Coordinates of C-alpha atoms in Angstrom, one line a residue:
X1 CA 72.2 118.2 151.3
X2 CA 73.5 114.9 152.7
X3 CA 77.1 116.0 152.1
X4 CA 76.5 119.3 154.0
X5 CA 74.8 117.4 156.9
X6 CA 77.7 115.0 157.1
X7 CA 80.2 117.9 157.2
X8 CA 78.2 119.6 159.9
X9 CA 78.1 116.4 162.0
X10 CA 81.9 116.0 161.6
X11 CA 82.5 119.6 162.7
X12 CA 80.3 119.1 165.8
X13 CA 82.1 115.9 166.6
X14 CA 85.5 117.5 166.3
X15 CA 84.4 120.4 168.5
X16 CA 83.1 118.0 171.1
X17 CA 86.3 115.9 170.9
X18 CA 88.4 119.1 171.3
X19 CA 86.3 120.2 174.3
X20 CA 86.6 116.7 175.9
X21 CA 90.4 116.8 175.5
X22 CA 90.6 120.2 177.1
X23 CA 88.4 119.1 180.0
X24 CA 90.5 115.9 180.5
X25 CA 93.8 117.9 180.4
X26 CA 92.4 120.4 182.9
X27 CA 91.2 117.6 185.3
X28 CA 94.6 116.0 185.1
X29 CA 96.5 119.3 185.7
X30 CA 94.3 120.7 188.5
X31 CA 93.2 117.4 190.2
X32 CA 95.2 114.4 189.0
X33 CA 98.7 115.9 189.1
X34 CA 98.4 117.2 192.8
X35 CA 96.8 113.9 193.7
X36 CA 99.7 111.9 192.3
X37 CA 102.2 114.2 193.9
X38 CA 100.6 113.7 197.2
X39 CA 100.6 109.9 197.0
X40 CA 104.2 110.0 195.7
X41 CA 105.3 111.5 199.0
X42 CA 105.1 108.2 200.9
X43 CA 105.9 109.5 204.5
X44 CA 103.4 112.3 204.3
X45 CA 100.8 110.1 202.7
X46 CA 101.1 107.4 205.4
X47 CA 101.0 110.1 208.1
X48 CA 97.8 111.5 206.5
X49 CA 96.2 108.1 206.3
X50 CA 97.0 107.2 209.9
X51 CA 95.6 110.5 211.2
X52 CA 92.3 110.1 209.3
X53 CA 91.6 106.4 210.2
X54 CA 88.7 105.0 208.3
X55 CA 88.1 108.2 206.4
X56 CA 91.6 108.0 205.1
X57 CA 90.7 104.6 203.5
X58 CA 87.5 106.0 202.1
X59 CA 89.3 108.9 200.6
X60 CA 91.9 106.6 199.0
X61 CA 89.1 104.5 197.5
X62 CA 87.6 107.7 196.1
X63 CA 91.0 108.7 194.6
X64 CA 91.4 105.3 192.9
X65 CA 87.9 105.4 191.5
X66 CA 88.5 108.9 190.1
X67 CA 91.8 107.6 188.6
X68 CA 89.9 104.8 186.8
X69 CA 87.3 107.2 185.4
X70 CA 89.9 109.7 184.1
X71 CA 91.9 107.1 182.2
X72 CA 94.8 109.5 181.4
X73 CA 95.8 109.5 185.1
X74 CA 98.2 106.5 185.7
X75 CA 97.1 104.1 188.5
X76 CA 100.5 102.7 189.4
X77 CA 101.6 105.5 191.8
X78 CA 98.3 105.2 193.7
X79 CA 98.8 101.4 194.0
X80 CA 102.4 101.8 195.2
X81 CA 101.2 104.4 197.6
X82 CA 98.6 102.0 198.9
X83 CA 101.2 99.3 199.5
X84 CA 103.4 101.9 201.4
X85 CA 100.6 103.3 203.5
X86 CA 98.4 100.2 204.1
X87 CA 100.6 97.2 203.6
X88 CA 100.3 94.5 200.9
X89 CA 97.0 92.9 202.0
X90 CA 95.0 96.0 202.9
X91 CA 96.5 98.0 200.1
X92 CA 95.6 95.3 197.6
X93 CA 92.0 95.0 198.9
X94 CA 91.4 98.7 198.8
X95 CA 92.8 99.0 195.2
X96 CA 90.7 96.1 194.0
X97 CA 87.6 97.4 195.8
X98 CA 88.0 100.8 194.1
X99 CA 88.7 99.4 190.6
X100 CA 85.8 97.0 190.9
X101 CA 83.3 99.7 192.0
X102 CA 84.4 102.2 189.4
X103 CA 84.7 99.5 186.7
X104 CA 81.1 98.3 187.4
X105 CA 79.8 101.9 187.4
X106 CA 81.5 102.7 184.1
X107 CA 80.2 99.5 182.6
X108 CA 76.6 100.3 183.5
X109 CA 76.9 103.9 182.3
X110 CA 78.3 102.8 179.0
X111 CA 75.5 100.3 178.6
X112 CA 73.0 103.1 179.2
X113 CA 74.6 105.9 177.0
X114 CA 76.9 104.0 174.7
X115 CA 79.5 105.6 172.5
X116 CA 78.5 109.2 173.5
X117 CA 79.8 108.6 177.0
X118 CA 82.9 106.6 175.9
X119 CA 84.2 109.2 173.6
X120 CA 84.4 111.7 176.5
X121 CA 87.2 109.7 178.0
X122 CA 88.7 107.5 175.1
X123 CA 89.9 108.6 171.7
X124 CA 88.0 107.3 168.6
X125 CA 91.3 105.9 167.4
X126 CA 91.7 103.8 170.5
X127 CA 88.0 102.7 170.3
X128 CA 88.5 101.6 166.7
X129 CA 91.6 99.6 167.6
X130 CA 89.6 97.6 170.1
X131 CA 86.5 97.3 168.0
X132 CA 87.1 93.6 167.4
X133 CA 86.1 92.9 171.0
X134 CA 82.5 93.6 170.0
X135 CA 82.4 90.7 167.6
X136 CA 84.8 88.1 168.9
X137 CA 83.2 84.8 169.9
X138 CA 85.7 84.3 172.7
X139 CA 85.1 87.8 174.2
X140 CA 85.2 86.7 177.9
X141 CA 88.5 84.8 177.6
X142 CA 90.2 87.5 175.6
X143 CA 89.0 90.3 177.9
X144 CA 90.2 88.3 180.9
X145 CA 93.7 87.8 179.3
X146 CA 93.9 91.5 178.4
X147 CA 93.2 92.5 182.1
X148 CA 95.4 89.7 183.5
X149 CA 98.5 90.7 181.5
X150 CA 100.5 93.6 183.2
X151 CA 101.1 96.6 181.0
X152 CA 97.8 96.6 179.1
X153 CA 95.6 99.8 179.2
X154 CA 93.1 98.4 181.6
X155 CA 91.3 101.7 182.3
X156 CA 90.7 102.2 178.6
X157 CA 89.5 98.6 178.3
X158 CA 87.1 99.3 181.1
X159 CA 85.2 101.7 178.9
X160 CA 85.3 99.5 175.8
X161 CA 83.9 96.5 177.8
X162 CA 80.5 98.3 178.1
X163 CA 80.2 98.4 174.3
X164 CA 80.5 94.7 174.0
X165 CA 77.7 92.1 174.6
X166 CA 79.5 91.0 177.9
X167 CA 77.2 90.2 180.9
X168 CA 77.6 92.3 184.0
X169 CA 78.4 89.3 186.2
X170 CA 81.2 88.3 183.9
X171 CA 82.5 91.8 183.8
X172 CA 82.6 92.1 187.6
X173 CA 84.5 88.8 187.8
X174 CA 87.1 90.0 185.2
X175 CA 87.6 93.5 186.7
X176 CA 88.0 92.0 190.2
X177 CA 90.1 88.9 189.6
X178 CA 92.1 89.6 186.4
X179 CA 93.5 92.9 187.8
X180 CA 95.1 91.2 190.9
X181 CA 98.6 90.4 189.4
X182 CA 99.3 94.0 188.4
X183 CA 97.9 95.4 191.6
X184 CA 99.8 93.0 193.9
X185 CA 103.1 93.7 192.2
X186 CA 102.6 97.5 192.8
X187 CA 101.5 97.1 196.5
X188 CA 104.3 94.6 197.2
X189 CA 106.8 97.1 195.9
X190 CA 105.2 100.0 197.8
X191 CA 105.2 97.9 201.0
X192 CA 108.9 97.1 200.5
X193 CA 109.7 100.8 200.3
X194 CA 107.7 101.4 203.5
X195 CA 109.7 98.7 205.4
X196 CA 112.9 100.1 203.9
X197 CA 113.7 96.9 202.0
X198 CA 115.0 98.9 199.1
X199 CA 116.8 96.1 197.3
X200 CA 113.7 94.0 197.3
X201 CA 111.7 97.0 196.1
X202 CA 114.1 97.5 193.2
X203 CA 113.9 93.8 192.2
X204 CA 110.1 93.9 192.3
X205 CA 109.8 97.1 190.2
X206 CA 112.4 95.9 187.7
X207 CA 110.7 92.5 187.3
X208 CA 107.3 94.3 187.0
X209 CA 108.8 96.6 184.3
X210 CA 110.1 93.6 182.3
X211 CA 106.8 91.7 182.6
X212 CA 104.9 94.9 181.7
X213 CA 107.1 95.3 178.6
X214 CA 106.4 91.7 177.6
X215 CA 102.7 92.4 178.3
X216 CA 102.6 95.4 176.0
X217 CA 104.1 93.3 173.2
X218 CA 101.6 90.5 173.8
X219 CA 98.7 93.1 173.9
X220 CA 99.8 94.5 170.6
X221 CA 100.1 91.0 169.0
X222 CA 96.6 90.1 170.3
X223 CA 95.0 93.4 169.0
X224 CA 96.8 93.3 165.7
X225 CA 95.7 89.7 165.1
X226 CA 92.1 90.4 165.9
X227 CA 92.1 93.6 163.9
X228 CA 93.2 91.7 160.8
X229 CA 90.5 89.1 161.4
X230 CA 87.9 91.9 161.8
X231 CA 89.1 93.6 158.6
X232 CA 88.9 90.3 156.7
X233 CA 85.4 89.7 158.1
X234 CA 84.2 93.1 157.0
X235 CA 85.8 92.6 153.5
X236 CA 83.9 89.3 153.1
X237 CA 80.6 90.9 154.2
X238 CA 81.1 93.8 151.8
X239 CA 82.0 91.4 148.9
X240 CA 79.0 89.3 149.7
X241 CA 76.8 92.4 149.7
X242 CA 78.2 93.5 146.3
X243 CA 77.6 90.0 144.9
X244 CA 74.0 90.1 146.2
X245 CA 73.4 93.4 144.6
X246 CA 74.8 92.1 141.3
X247 CA 72.6 89.0 141.5
X248 CA 69.5 91.2 142.1
X249 CA 70.0 93.4 139.1
X250 CA 68.1 92.4 136.0
X251 CA 70.1 91.4 133.0
X252 CA 70.4 94.1 130.3

């Protein structure tokens, strides 16, 4: 009976996961792709922003928030477009505002609904690879470093953060401050394109690519190190449980 129930739950989980993937692909194809194409046409995007005034800013913040929610949509084109259309300062402020609002909203929703909500946007494999964050004693520091390092999957980490014991005030600080370096490099590059400083833009994007590459390697090292520690911790707990069971059995 238990085996059949387990198989049924696995089948339901696979169907739900498949539906979630289909929905995410559809959202990216019909909404995310046109949105990125629009922002990737700098002159048209700047003209559109100028013609809509304040509402252009509001719409951009909405686009950025949508991008964070749908983690498969890359955020860099939007950040570059913000630098091109709004300049470094305003573009950075708008991007940080959008990511802070969406990050806080996601954090609160995950706290309310837990893993059921997270699996709609993040694969179970990715969740498992970051499971160590739920048990580390230096959670706040590690989370800050992961968000501070360019090249890490920050939108995915936004969903995982809600599964940890992190406090809301700490999370708001991390998602606002630690994202700044990666946002600033994108808006600086976008602004350089807007002012036709193409050589400087190439230098910025090349340097960002190198730093992001190093960041990806550092991210992998950090996750692998803590995954090994988590595996060892679980092995020790299982061994301790087995020893306890043996000690509790009466001698034959």
